[in-house]
Each structure stands twice: as structure tokens, then as C-alpha cells.
N, CA, C and O of each residue as an XYZ file, in Angstrom:
832
protein
N       0.851     -1.198      0.000
C       0.000      0.000      0.000
C       0.886      1.247      0.000
O       1.812      1.350      0.805
N       0.606      2.192     -0.899
C       1.528      3.322     -1.069
C       1.386      4.390      0.004
O       2.270      5.238      0.127
N       0.312      4.384      0.783
C       0.121      5.370      1.850
C       0.151      4.667      3.206
O      -0.224      3.500      3.322
N       0.603      5.396      4.233
C       0.539      4.838      5.591
C      -0.373      5.660      6.496
O      -0.390      5.457      7.710
N      -1.127      6.582      5.915
C      -2.099      7.371      6.656
C      -2.836      8.308      5.722
O      -2.288      8.731      4.704
N      -4.080      8.637      6.061
C      -4.874      9.586      5.279
C      -5.208     10.781      6.159
O      -5.805     10.632      7.226
N      -4.819     11.960      5.706
C      -5.110     13.209      6.414
C      -6.187     13.940      5.631
O      -6.011     14.222      4.445
N      -7.283     14.244      6.275
C      -8.421     14.889      5.615
C      -8.505     16.371      5.970
O      -8.237     16.766      7.104
N      -8.876     17.170      4.999
C      -9.461     18.478      5.247
C     -10.859     18.220      5.834
O     -11.320     17.079      5.845
N     -11.528     19.258      6.315
C     -12.855     19.051      6.908
C     -13.973     19.609      6.027
O     -14.749     18.835      5.467
N     -14.072     20.928      5.891
C     -15.144     21.534      5.093
C     -14.976     21.199      3.618
O     -13.904     21.393      3.044
N     -16.042     20.697      3.013
C     -15.978     20.341      1.606
C     -15.332     18.999      1.352
O     -15.208     18.579      0.202
N     -14.916     18.316      2.413
C     -14.252     17.016      2.268
C     -14.937     15.951      3.113
O     -15.204     14.851      2.630
N     -15.223     16.270      4.369
C     -15.937     15.347      5.253
C     -17.381     15.781      5.495
O     -18.273     14.944      5.634
N     -17.604     17.096      5.544
C     -18.969     17.586      5.720
C     -19.152     18.934      5.044
O     -18.189     19.598      4.659
N     -20.421     19.321      4.910
C     -20.805     20.649      4.443
C     -21.584     21.290      5.593
O     -22.722     20.916      5.879
N     -20.945     22.262      6.244
C     -21.570     22.915      7.401
C     -21.986     24.348      7.088
O     -22.228     25.134      8.004
N     -22.071     24.698      5.806
C     -22.352     26.097      5.470
C     -23.727     26.560      5.963
O     -23.876     27.703      6.397
N     -24.729     25.683      5.897
C     -26.068     26.102      6.336
C     -26.102     26.395      7.835
O     -26.556     27.472      8.220
N     -25.639     25.479      8.707
C     -25.625     25.822     10.133
C     -24.677     26.965     10.474
O     -24.934     27.709     11.420
N     -23.594     27.119      9.729
C     -22.710     28.263      9.971
C     -23.425     29.555      9.620
O     -23.336     30.536     10.358
N     -24.136     29.562      8.494
C     -24.889     30.752      8.102
C     -25.922     31.119      9.173
O     -26.088     32.292      9.505
N     -26.609     30.116      9.707
C     -27.615     30.376     10.739
C     -26.966     30.911     12.012
O     -27.424     31.901     12.582
N     -25.894     30.248     12.453
C     -25.267     30.652     13.719
C     -24.575     32.009     13.599
O     -24.606     32.801     14.540
N     -23.954     32.285     12.456
C     -23.343     33.600     12.262
C     -24.405     34.688     12.187
O     -24.191     35.807     12.655
N     -25.544     34.358     11.600
C     -26.644     35.319     11.585
C     -27.102     35.650     12.992
O     -27.400     36.805     13.296
N     -27.158     34.645     13.849
C     -27.523     34.865     15.247
C     -26.486     35.740     15.946
O     -26.837     36.621     16.731
N     -25.204     35.493     15.657
C     -24.132     36.228     16.328
C     -24.034     37.683     15.857
O     -23.713     38.574     16.643
N     -24.311     37.916     14.579
C     -24.047     39.233     13.986
C     -25.281     40.117     13.861
O     -25.168     41.269     13.443
N     -26.446     39.606     14.213
C     -27.670     40.365     13.945
C     -27.739     41.678     14.718
O     -28.428     42.605     14.293
N     -27.034     41.771     15.849
C     -27.062     43.005     16.637
C     -25.776     43.820     16.502
O     -25.586     44.806     17.214
N     -24.888     43.407     15.584
C     -23.651     44.165     15.361
C     -23.967     45.372     14.483
O     -24.355     45.198     13.328
N     -23.812     46.585     14.997
C     -24.255     47.763     14.251
C     -23.464     48.026     12.980
O     -23.971     48.677     12.067
N     -22.236     47.537     12.901
C     -21.404     47.815     11.723
C     -21.459     46.711     10.679
O     -20.778     46.796      9.658
N     -22.258     45.677     10.917
C     -22.461     44.636      9.914
C     -23.784     44.926      9.212
O     -24.861     44.704      9.765
N     -23.679     45.420      7.999
C     -24.876     45.864      7.280
C     -25.626     44.708      6.619
O     -26.852     44.735      6.503
N     -24.872     43.688      6.187
C     -25.480     42.554      5.498
C     -24.900     41.260      6.032
O     -23.680     41.102      6.094
N     -25.757     40.338      6.416
C     -25.287     39.050      6.923
C     -24.779     38.196      5.763
O     -25.341     38.255      4.670
N     -23.732     37.405      5.979
C     -23.186     36.584      4.886
C     -24.170     35.514      4.436
O     -24.837     34.878      5.252
N     -24.245     35.330      3.130
C     -25.111     34.311      2.552
C     -24.395     32.964      2.506
O     -23.187     32.878      2.727
N     -25.157     31.926      2.217
C     -24.564     30.600      2.070
C     -23.502     30.600      0.970
O     -22.428     30.021      1.132
N     -23.816     31.260     -0.156
C     -22.877     31.288     -1.276
C     -21.590     32.007     -0.891
O     -20.503     31.575     -1.274
N     -21.698     33.093     -0.143
C     -20.504     33.813      0.299
C     -19.669     32.953      1.242
O     -18.442     32.948      1.150
N     -20.317     32.233      2.141
C     -19.587     31.366      3.061
C     -18.903     30.229      2.315
O     -17.774     29.860      2.642
N     -19.575     29.676      1.324
C     -18.955     28.618      0.525
C     -17.689     29.122     -0.164
O     -16.716     28.380     -0.305
N     -17.703     30.377     -0.589
C     -16.572     30.924     -1.336
C     -15.339     31.152     -0.470
O     -14.235     31.281     -0.999
N     -15.506     31.205      0.851
C     -14.356     31.460      1.732
C     -13.938     30.225      2.528
O     -13.035     30.309      3.361
N     -14.577     29.087      2.286
C     -14.217     27.869      2.995
C     -12.752     27.517      2.737
O     -12.295     27.517      1.594
N     -12.041     27.226      3.788
C     -10.630     26.868      3.669
C      -9.672     28.013      3.921
O      -8.475     27.793      4.105
N     -10.189     29.247      3.932
C      -9.333     30.407      4.199
C      -8.993     30.494      5.679
O      -9.693     29.928      6.519
N      -7.916     31.206      5.995
C      -7.625     31.529      7.389
C      -8.662     32.534      7.873
O      -9.346     33.167      7.069
N      -8.775     32.677      9.180
C      -9.762     33.601      9.749
C      -9.550     35.022      9.238
O     -10.515     35.725      8.936
N      -8.286     35.450      9.140
C      -7.994     36.823      8.700
C      -8.480     37.047      7.269
O      -9.142     38.044      6.983
N      -8.153     36.120      6.378
C      -8.555     36.281      4.981
C     -10.056     36.121      4.805
O     -10.672     36.807      3.989
N     -10.638     35.213      5.571
C     -12.075     34.983      5.502
C     -12.849     36.238      5.886
O     -13.758     36.656      5.168
N     -12.492     36.835      7.013
C     -13.214     38.013      7.487
C     -12.960     39.221      6.590
O     -13.859     40.033      6.371
N     -11.739     39.341      6.071
C     -11.435     40.461      5.173
C     -12.234     40.350      3.884
O     -12.602     41.367      3.295
N     -12.505     39.135      3.442
C     -13.295     38.927      2.232
C     -14.767     39.212      2.479
O     -15.428     39.844      1.655
N     -15.280     38.749      3.606
C     -16.701     38.935      3.909
C     -17.036     40.362      4.335
O     -18.109     40.877      4.020
N     -16.102     41.002      5.059
C     -16.370     42.335      5.611
C     -15.212     43.283      5.289
O     -14.491     43.705      6.193
N     -15.030     43.618      4.015
C     -13.860     44.406      3.596
C     -13.824     45.821      4.172
O     -12.759     46.437      4.212
N     -14.957     46.342      4.615
C     -15.000     47.720      5.124
C     -14.634     47.827      6.599
O     -14.509     48.933      7.125
N     -14.463     46.698      7.269
C     -14.160     46.726      8.697
C     -12.665     46.537      8.931
O     -11.950     46.025      8.069
N     -12.212     46.948     10.083
C     -10.783     46.894     10.411
C     -10.358     45.484     10.796
O     -11.201     44.672     11.178
N      -9.065     45.176     10.702
C      -8.572     43.865     11.149
C      -8.906     43.589     12.611
O      -9.191     42.450     12.978
N      -8.872     44.622     13.445
C      -9.207     44.455     14.863
C     -10.676     44.069     15.026
O     -11.020     43.212     15.840
N     -11.527     44.713     14.241
C     -12.956     44.388     14.309
C     -13.223     42.993     13.734
O     -14.081     42.261     14.227
N     -12.482     42.643     12.696
C     -12.600     41.289     12.150
C     -12.369     40.249     13.231
O     -13.120     39.280     13.341
N     -11.335     40.449     14.026
C     -10.997     39.490     15.079
C     -12.107     39.419     16.120
O     -12.478     38.331     16.561
N     -12.638     40.573     16.514
C     -13.725     40.600     17.499
C     -14.948     39.837     16.991
O     -15.530     39.023     17.709
N     -15.323     40.111     15.753
C     -16.511     39.473     15.197
C     -16.301     37.986     14.971
O     -17.216     37.187     15.168
N     -15.097     37.617     14.558
C     -14.817     36.192     14.336
C     -14.919     35.416     15.644
O     -15.488     34.325     15.682
N     -14.369     35.981     16.712
C     -14.451     35.324     18.016
C     -15.905     35.173     18.463
O     -16.295     34.133     18.994
N     -16.699     36.219     18.246
C     -18.116     36.166     18.603
C     -18.832     35.088     17.795
O     -19.597     34.296     18.345
N     -18.581     35.062     16.490
C     -19.230     34.076     15.628
C     -18.838     32.656     16.027
O     -19.674     31.752     16.023
N     -17.578     32.465     16.368
C     -17.115     31.127     16.741
C     -17.786     30.631     18.014
O     -18.085     29.443     18.138
N     -18.022     31.531     18.957
C     -18.677     31.136     20.199
C     -20.086     30.613     19.926
O     -20.477     29.561     20.433
N     -20.840     31.354     19.122
C     -22.212     30.937     18.807
C     -22.198     29.703     17.913
O     -22.989     28.778     18.100
N     -21.286     29.701     16.934
C     -21.167     28.579     16.004
C     -20.877     27.268     16.741
O     -21.466     26.234     16.425
N     -19.976     27.312     17.716
C     -19.601     26.111     18.455
C     -20.812     25.474     19.125
O     -21.033     24.269     19.001
N     -21.587     26.274     19.827
C     -22.776     25.747     20.502
C     -23.774     25.178     19.494
O     -24.366     24.122     19.716
N     -23.948     25.892     18.390
C     -24.941     25.480     17.395
C     -24.520     24.185     16.702
O     -25.331     23.274     16.538
N     -23.245     24.104     16.294
C     -22.779     22.925     15.578
C     -22.782     21.682     16.460
O     -23.110     20.590     15.994
N     -22.420     21.840     17.722
C     -22.430     20.673     18.615
C     -23.848     20.101     18.762
O     -24.030     18.894     18.923
N     -24.825     20.975     18.705
C     -26.207     20.534     18.853
C     -26.793     20.021     17.541
O     -27.496     19.010     17.523
N     -26.504     20.719     16.443
C     -27.180     20.421     15.177
C     -26.293     19.705     14.154
O     -26.815     19.072     13.236
N     -24.970     19.790     14.289
C     -24.087     19.168     13.320
C     -24.168     19.818     11.955
O     -24.722     20.907     11.803
N     -23.607     19.138     10.961
C     -23.649     19.605      9.579
C     -24.132     18.479      8.686
O     -24.659     17.477      9.169
N     -23.952     18.643      7.377
C     -24.358     17.628      6.420
C     -23.154     16.768      6.055
O     -22.238     17.236      5.378
N     -23.150     15.523      6.497
C     -22.081     14.604      6.131
C     -22.232     14.210      4.665
O     -23.347     14.085      4.158
N     -21.108     14.018      3.995
C     -21.179     13.580      2.606
C     -21.608     12.109      2.548
O     -21.457     11.381      3.528
N     -22.147     11.668      1.394
C     -22.758     10.332      1.303
C     -21.834      9.200      1.744
O     -20.654      9.163      1.397
N     -22.401      8.287      2.513
C     -21.723      7.067      2.967
C     -20.460      7.367      3.778
O     -19.555      6.535      3.842
N     -20.394      8.551      4.396
C     -19.146      8.946      5.044
C     -18.777      8.014      6.203
O     -17.654      7.512      6.254
N     -19.704      7.779      7.125
C     -19.325      6.988      8.298
C     -18.936      5.563      7.915
O     -17.967      5.019      8.445
N     -19.678      4.966      7.010
C     -19.332      3.613      6.567
C     -17.952      3.610      5.897
O     -17.167      2.681      6.086
N     -17.669      4.644      5.121
C     -16.363      4.750      4.458
C     -15.248      4.924      5.478
O     -14.205      4.278      5.373
N     -15.459      5.793      6.470
C     -14.456      6.000      7.511
C     -14.210      4.711      8.288
O     -13.073      4.400      8.644
N     -15.264      3.975      8.545
C     -15.129      2.713      9.271
C     -14.225      1.749      8.503
O     -13.323      1.143      9.080
N     -14.468      1.613      7.220
C     -13.672      0.695      6.405
C     -12.238      1.198      6.231
O     -11.289      0.417      6.296
N     -12.088      2.497      6.011
C     -10.743      3.053      5.851
C      -9.916      2.896      7.118
O      -8.735      2.550      7.061
N     -10.547      3.155      8.271
C      -9.820      3.136      9.540
C      -9.372      1.733      9.933
O      -8.489      1.577     10.777
N      -9.967      0.723      9.334
C      -9.516     -0.638      9.582
C      -8.233     -0.959      8.819
O      -7.571     -1.961      9.089
N      -7.889     -0.086      7.855
C      -6.726     -0.333      7.022
C      -5.604      0.674      7.244
O      -4.425      0.336      7.139
N      -5.981      1.917      7.553
C      -5.002      2.984      7.734
C      -5.455      3.917      8.850
O      -6.656      4.054      9.084
N      -4.515      4.564      9.547
C      -4.917      5.599     10.508
C      -5.414      6.841      9.778
O      -4.890      7.208      8.727
N      -6.425      7.479     10.344
C      -7.046      8.654      9.731
C      -6.834      9.877     10.617
O      -6.770      9.772     11.842
N      -6.724     11.053      9.966
C      -6.432     12.299     10.666
C      -7.191     13.448     10.006
O      -7.700     13.309      8.893
N      -7.262     14.586     10.704
C      -7.886     15.793     10.147
C      -6.942     16.968     10.360
O      -6.385     17.139     11.444
N      -6.767     17.775      9.319
C      -6.074     19.068      9.428
C      -6.907     20.104      8.694
O      -7.216     19.936      7.514
N      -7.272     21.180      9.390
C      -8.139     22.200      8.800
C      -7.733     23.590      9.268
O      -7.187     23.753     10.359
N      -8.004     24.590      8.434
C      -7.783     25.991      8.822
C      -9.010     26.496      9.577
O      -9.845     27.197      9.007
N      -9.119     26.148     10.840
C     -10.315     26.487     11.602
C      -9.940     26.827     13.033
O      -8.789     26.668     13.441
N     -10.929     27.298     13.796
C     -10.694     27.554     15.212
C     -10.594     26.228     15.960
O     -10.995     25.183     15.447
N     -10.060     26.279     17.168
C      -9.718     25.046     17.882
C     -10.920     24.214     18.315
O     -10.761     23.038     18.645
N     -12.108     24.791     18.322
C     -13.298     24.031     18.730
C     -14.034     23.410     17.552
O     -14.949     22.611     17.749
N     -13.650     23.765     16.333
C     -14.441     23.377     15.160
C     -14.365     21.877     14.877
O     -15.394     21.233     14.674
N     -13.165     21.321     14.862
C     -13.035     19.883     14.621
C     -13.695     19.068     15.735
O     -14.405     18.109     15.432
N     -13.487     19.414     17.028
C     -14.236     18.704     18.070
C     -15.752     18.783     17.895
O     -16.459     17.828     18.215
N     -16.259     19.912     17.390
C     -17.702     20.022     17.136
C     -18.150     18.983     16.112
O     -19.174     18.323     16.289
N     -17.376     18.847     15.048
C     -17.663     17.851     14.011
C     -17.663     16.444     14.604
O     -18.580     15.659     14.363
N     -16.636     16.137     15.375
C     -16.515     14.801     15.965
C     -17.602     14.536     16.996
O     -18.165     13.442     17.041
N     -17.901     15.536     17.825
C     -18.919     15.378     18.858
C     -20.319     15.223     18.263
O     -21.070     14.323     18.638
N     -20.657     16.116     17.329
C     -22.022     16.146     16.792
C     -22.375     14.849     16.077
O     -23.517     14.393     16.127
N     -21.387     14.261     15.412
C     -21.676     13.079     14.604
C     -21.070     11.792     15.179
O     -21.119     10.733     14.553
N     -20.492     11.910     16.397
C     -19.952     10.740     17.112
C     -18.955      9.957     16.246
O     -19.102      8.756     16.022
N     -17.941     10.679     15.770
C     -16.962     10.096     14.849
C     -15.559     10.007     15.454
O     -14.600      9.720     14.738
N     -15.428     10.246     16.746
C     -14.109     10.249     17.388
C     -13.328      8.963     17.127
O     -12.114      9.004     16.929
N     -14.006      7.845     17.126
C     -13.307      6.553     17.083
C     -12.570      6.318     15.770
O     -11.692      5.457     15.703
N     -12.910      7.069     14.726
C     -12.305      6.820     13.424
C     -11.003      7.602     13.206
O     -10.251      7.295     12.282
N     -10.734      8.594     14.036
C      -9.586      9.471     13.808
C      -8.577      9.352     14.946
O      -8.937      9.377     16.123
N      -7.310      9.222     14.569
C      -6.233      9.076     15.543
C      -5.785     10.411     16.121
O      -5.356     10.477     17.273
N      -5.882     11.484     15.319
C      -5.340     12.776     15.745
C      -5.886     13.852     14.817
O      -6.374     13.555     13.727
N      -5.801     15.091     15.251
C      -6.209     16.210     14.408
C      -5.426     17.447     14.785
O      -4.850     17.529     15.870
N      -5.411     18.425     13.862
C      -4.729     19.687     14.149
C      -5.351     20.809     13.335
O      -5.966     20.576     12.294
N      -5.178     22.047     13.832
C      -5.735     23.199     13.131
C      -4.952     24.461     13.476
O      -4.213     24.501     14.459
N      -5.127     25.487     12.651
C      -4.433     26.750     12.848
C      -4.872     27.420     14.147
O      -4.095     28.145     14.769
N      -6.122     27.178     14.559
C      -6.619     27.785     15.787
C      -5.938     27.274     17.033
O      -5.966     27.932     18.073
N      -5.325     26.102     16.941
C      -4.644     25.526     18.086
C      -3.132     25.761     18.035
O      -2.501     25.954     19.074
N      -2.554     25.748     16.842
C      -1.096     25.878     16.726
C      -0.641     27.252     16.259
O       0.497     27.646     16.510
N      -1.526     27.991     15.575
C      -1.115     29.246     14.966
C      -0.301     29.052     13.702
O       0.218     30.019     13.145
N      -0.182     27.810     13.240
C       0.616     27.502     12.059
C      -0.272     27.314     10.829
O      -1.427     26.911     10.969
N       0.238     27.596      9.629
C      -0.544     27.362      8.411
C      -0.768     25.879      8.166
O      -0.130     25.025      8.781
N      -1.683     25.596      7.262
C      -2.124     24.215      7.040
C      -0.983     23.289      6.636
O      -0.903     22.156      7.111
N      -0.100     23.767      5.760
C       1.010     22.918      5.342
C       1.867     22.462      6.510
O       2.276     21.303      6.567
N       2.138     23.360      7.436
C       2.933     23.005      8.613
C       2.168     22.071      9.537
O       2.763     21.197     10.167
N       0.859     22.249      9.623
C       0.068     21.356     10.471
C      -0.026     19.949      9.886
O      -0.103     18.974     10.633
N      -0.020     19.836      8.567
C       0.045     18.511      7.945
C       1.358     17.840      8.326
O       1.382     16.664      8.689
N       2.449     18.598      8.240
C       3.749     18.064      8.633
C       3.764     17.674     10.107
O       4.329     16.645     10.478
N       3.140     18.498     10.941
C       3.101     18.233     12.379
C       2.372     16.923     12.681
O       2.835     16.124     13.496
N       1.236     16.707     12.024
C       0.489     15.461     12.205
C       1.337     14.274     11.768
O       1.376     13.248     12.447
N       2.013     14.414     10.637
C       2.842     13.316     10.136
C       3.969     12.995     11.117
O       4.224     11.830     11.422
N       4.636     14.031     11.605
C       5.755     13.817     12.537
C       5.265     13.231     13.852
O       5.876     12.307     14.390
N       4.167     13.764     14.368
C       3.650     13.345     15.673
C       3.196     11.885     15.665
O       3.217     11.207     16.693
N       2.786     11.416     14.483
C       2.236     10.063     14.398
C       3.124      9.100     13.618
O       2.705      7.994     13.276
N       4.351      9.527     13.341
C       5.312      8.645     12.703
C       4.960      8.247     11.287
O       5.299      7.146     10.852
N       4.279      9.131     10.551
C       3.881      8.816      9.179
C       5.036      9.099      8.222
O       5.667     10.154      8.292
N       5.303      8.163      7.343
C       6.352      8.321      6.339
C       5.787      8.612      4.951
O       6.460      9.217      4.117
N       4.545      8.179      4.705
C       3.963      8.335      3.374
C       2.464      8.637      3.468
O       1.647      7.866      2.964
N       2.095      9.754      4.110
C       0.667     10.101      4.182
C       0.192     10.749      2.891
O       0.995     11.161      2.055
N      -1.126     10.832      2.742
C      -1.742     11.565      1.639
C      -2.732     12.551      2.242
O      -3.355     12.274      3.267
N      -2.873     13.719      1.588
C      -3.831     14.721      2.069
C      -5.010     14.784      1.108
O      -4.824     14.873     -0.106
N      -6.215     14.738      1.646
C      -7.441     14.796      0.852
C      -8.157     16.105      1.156
O      -8.527     16.362      2.301
N      -8.352     16.932      0.134
C      -9.015     18.220      0.321
C      -9.725     18.648     -0.943
O      -9.626     17.991     -1.979
N     -10.449     19.764     -0.852
C     -11.326     20.141     -1.971
C     -10.953     21.435     -2.682
O     -11.563     21.751     -3.704
N      -9.984     22.195     -2.194
C      -9.682     23.494     -2.795
C      -8.214     23.598     -3.206
O      -7.382     22.777     -2.821
N      -7.924     24.627     -3.994
C      -6.530     24.873     -4.379
C      -5.681     25.214     -3.157
O      -4.481     24.940     -3.148
N      -6.280     25.802     -2.135
C      -5.556     26.059     -0.892
C      -5.101     24.750     -0.250
O      -4.002     24.669      0.298
N      -5.945     23.736     -0.321
C      -5.571     22.416      0.197
C      -4.444     21.813     -0.641
O      -3.496     21.238     -0.107
N      -4.562     21.951     -1.941
C      -3.527     21.440     -2.836
C      -2.181     22.098     -2.551
O      -1.150     21.428     -2.503
N      -2.202     23.418     -2.361
C      -0.970     24.144     -2.067
C      -0.392     23.726     -0.714
O       0.825     23.611     -0.566
N      -1.261     23.500      0.268
C      -0.795     23.077      1.593
C      -0.133     21.709      1.522
O       0.902     21.482      2.149
N      -0.731     20.795      0.759
C      -0.134     19.474      0.597
C       1.234     19.585     -0.065
O       2.179     18.903      0.333
N       1.338     20.444     -1.072
C       2.629     20.648     -1.749
C       3.670     21.194     -0.783
O       4.816     20.746     -0.773
N       3.260     22.166      0.030
C       4.180     22.743      1.014
C       4.626     21.691      2.035
O       5.761     21.714      2.511
N       3.723     20.777      2.359
C       4.044     19.729      3.331
C       4.837     18.588      2.710
O       5.383     17.745      3.422
N       4.900     18.561      1.372
C       5.629     17.497      0.694
C       4.904     16.172      0.675
O       5.532     15.113      0.694
N       3.558     16.225      0.637
C       2.777     14.988      0.601
C       1.880     15.000     -0.633
O       1.514     16.074     -1.110
N       1.520     13.836     -1.159
C       0.613     13.788     -2.308
C      -0.780     14.285     -1.932
O      -1.160     14.312     -0.762
N      -1.527     14.677     -2.962
C      -2.839     15.297     -2.769
C      -3.884     14.570     -3.591
O      -3.638     14.199     -4.738
N      -5.056     14.366     -2.997
C      -6.225     13.838     -3.696
C      -7.337     14.872     -3.588
O      -7.666     15.334     -2.495
N      -7.914     15.231     -4.734
C      -8.951     16.265     -4.760
C     -10.330     15.668     -4.495
O     -10.769     14.752     -5.189
N     -11.002     16.204     -3.478
C     -12.400     15.859     -3.208
C     -13.260     16.714     -4.136
O     -13.663     17.822     -3.781
N     -13.535     16.188     -5.324
C     -14.163     16.982     -6.384
C     -15.623     17.315     -6.100
O     -16.220     18.117     -6.819
N     -16.208     16.717     -5.070
C     -17.592     16.999     -4.686
C     -17.690     18.214     -3.756
O     -18.793     18.625     -3.396
N     -16.548     18.792     -3.364
C     -16.526     19.888     -2.397
C     -16.696     21.258     -3.023
O     -17.443     21.422     -3.988
N     -15.996     22.245     -2.468
C     -16.230     23.632     -2.851
C     -15.308     24.157     -3.953
O     -15.574     25.212     -4.530
N     -14.229     23.432     -4.250
C     -13.251     23.949     -5.203
C     -13.168     23.130     -6.475
O     -13.544     21.958     -6.504
N     -12.664     23.768     -7.536
C     -12.447     23.094     -8.812
C     -10.954     23.071     -9.105
O     -10.293     24.110     -9.098
N     -10.431     21.881     -9.362
C      -9.015     21.689     -9.653
C      -8.919     20.696    -10.804
O      -9.615     19.681    -10.814
N      -8.070     20.985    -11.759
C      -7.899     20.070    -12.883
C      -6.506     19.460    -12.862
O      -5.569     20.031    -12.303
N      -6.389     18.296    -13.479
C      -5.094     17.674    -13.649
C      -4.534     16.977    -12.425
O      -3.328     16.737    -12.351
N      -5.390     16.644    -11.454
C      -4.923     15.943    -10.254
C      -5.809     14.728    -10.009
O      -6.925     14.651    -10.523
N      -5.312     13.791     -9.231
C      -6.114     12.629     -8.856
C      -7.308     13.100     -8.035
O      -7.155     13.933     -7.141
N      -8.491     12.577     -8.327
C      -9.686     13.061     -7.649
C     -10.638     11.935     -7.313
O     -10.578     10.843     -7.878
N     -11.522     12.238     -6.368
C     -12.617     11.337     -6.016
C     -13.929     12.088     -6.163
O     -13.990     13.291     -5.910
N     -14.974     11.389     -6.569
C     -16.297     11.992     -6.769
C     -17.151     11.922     -5.511
O     -18.117     12.671     -5.370
N     -16.797     11.032     -4.604
C     -17.449     10.918     -3.301
C     -16.480     10.195     -2.371
O     -15.557      9.532     -2.845
N     -16.669     10.309     -1.054
C     -15.688      9.742     -0.123
C     -15.376      8.266     -0.349
O     -14.220      7.861     -0.222
N     -16.371      7.458     -0.677
C     -16.139      6.017     -0.799
C     -15.191      5.666     -1.938
O     -14.678      4.548     -1.984
N     -14.946      6.607     -2.868
C     -13.993      6.358     -3.951
C     -12.580      6.129     -3.416
O     -11.750      5.526     -4.096
N     -12.306      6.606     -2.204
C     -10.984      6.379     -1.606
C     -10.723      4.887     -1.422
O      -9.575      4.452     -1.508
N     -11.736      4.121     -1.179
C     -11.574      2.684     -0.987
C     -10.994      2.041     -2.244
O     -10.109      1.188     -2.164
N     -11.499      2.456     -3.403
C     -10.994      1.909     -4.660
C      -9.580      2.383     -4.936
O      -8.756      1.623     -5.445
N      -9.290      3.649     -4.600
C      -7.951      4.185     -4.821
C      -6.907      3.386     -4.029
O      -5.795      3.163     -4.508
N      -7.267      2.965     -2.837
C      -6.324      2.192     -2.027
C      -6.071      0.806     -2.623
O      -5.040      0.185     -2.366
N      -7.025      0.337     -3.416
C      -6.854     -0.967     -4.049
C      -5.953     -0.865     -5.288
O      -5.246     -1.813     -5.627
N      -5.986      0.289     -5.956
C      -5.252      0.448     -7.214
C      -3.741      0.476     -6.990
O      -2.977      0.604     -7.947
């Protein structure tokens, strides 16, 4: 087998949480006097995978970096409670696929998110048992490429693969020096790379 571990991105790869994020951010921002328009689902989809700084600057270009940080922290607090209770939309056959994959290889998550976001995903959908470890920029302060490397080093991986849905994920995998598989069902479009149309396609890739 050419891989000794699979590292997943989260948004657009394991789940689609844009609808509950839109609802929870609307709850958090509805009384903010300087937020004139609440972000739509389409706007949130367009910033998935970005760091908090770039995400907020894209959604609220007229506000200051300091205000971006304040609003992001507020949104994350409300989002955390909402996601733990309501979860997101898992991609088709995800849990069954994770179960089968985890019997063959250790699984991990690396995402550009706040430190509570991945636990929310695991808690809401009771998926802790399938993943050996996870990391994010909200916990380390490091970019995604470095966090992929950190997961590999921490878990003794010599030949991991990173699965993600955007060009940002592809670039992070390149920076980490690991191969990349495009989750073509997610939020980004990438050509000329190995891809899967749904999570269960990974099972066939491991056989090839």
C-alpha cells in the first residue's frame, strides 16, 4: 500500500456545514451595528478553507482587522454551541467509508479552523473513534502545510496523503511534501490531479 495514513481536510471534504454556519453567524451578527449585510450561504462557501484573517477580510472588507478578530471570536462562540447541537451535512456514505478506511489505515484531520471546530464535528456526529489525531491553525497558529507536517511527525507517518477540496488544500499538501487527492464533490475546482467523486472512492484508490 503506497500510503501509511490519510489526512483529511474538513469543510468540503468530510462535511458541508455552510447552512448551520450561516444560521449561527446570523444569530451572532444580527445586533452588530457595523455589519450591514449578513453573509449568505454562497458567500460562506466561497471562503471555505481560508484563514480567519482572509475569511473576514473577504466577507467584511470595510471593517478593520481588529474588528474582524472581534466578530470572528463572537461568531465562533455561537457557532460552536450550534454545531455541537445540530451538526452539519455529512457527505454520502461517510461513516461507513471512515469505518472501512480506519480498519486499514490511521485517519487524521487538518483544517484551517478555530480550535473548537473539529471537536464540534466529531462530537455532533460521534466520529471520534475513526480518527487518531487532528490539528488546526486555531490551536497551533501555524498554516495548514505546517500542520500537515506536524500530524505526520507526531504520528510517525512516512507516506501520508492529504485529501481536500480546494486549491488552498492542494498548495498546503505541496508545502508539506505529501501527495494530494482532490475531493471533487466539495467547494473547489481543480484540474489535472487525482480526484474522487465521493468519499467512498478512496476505498478503490487504495486498491489500485
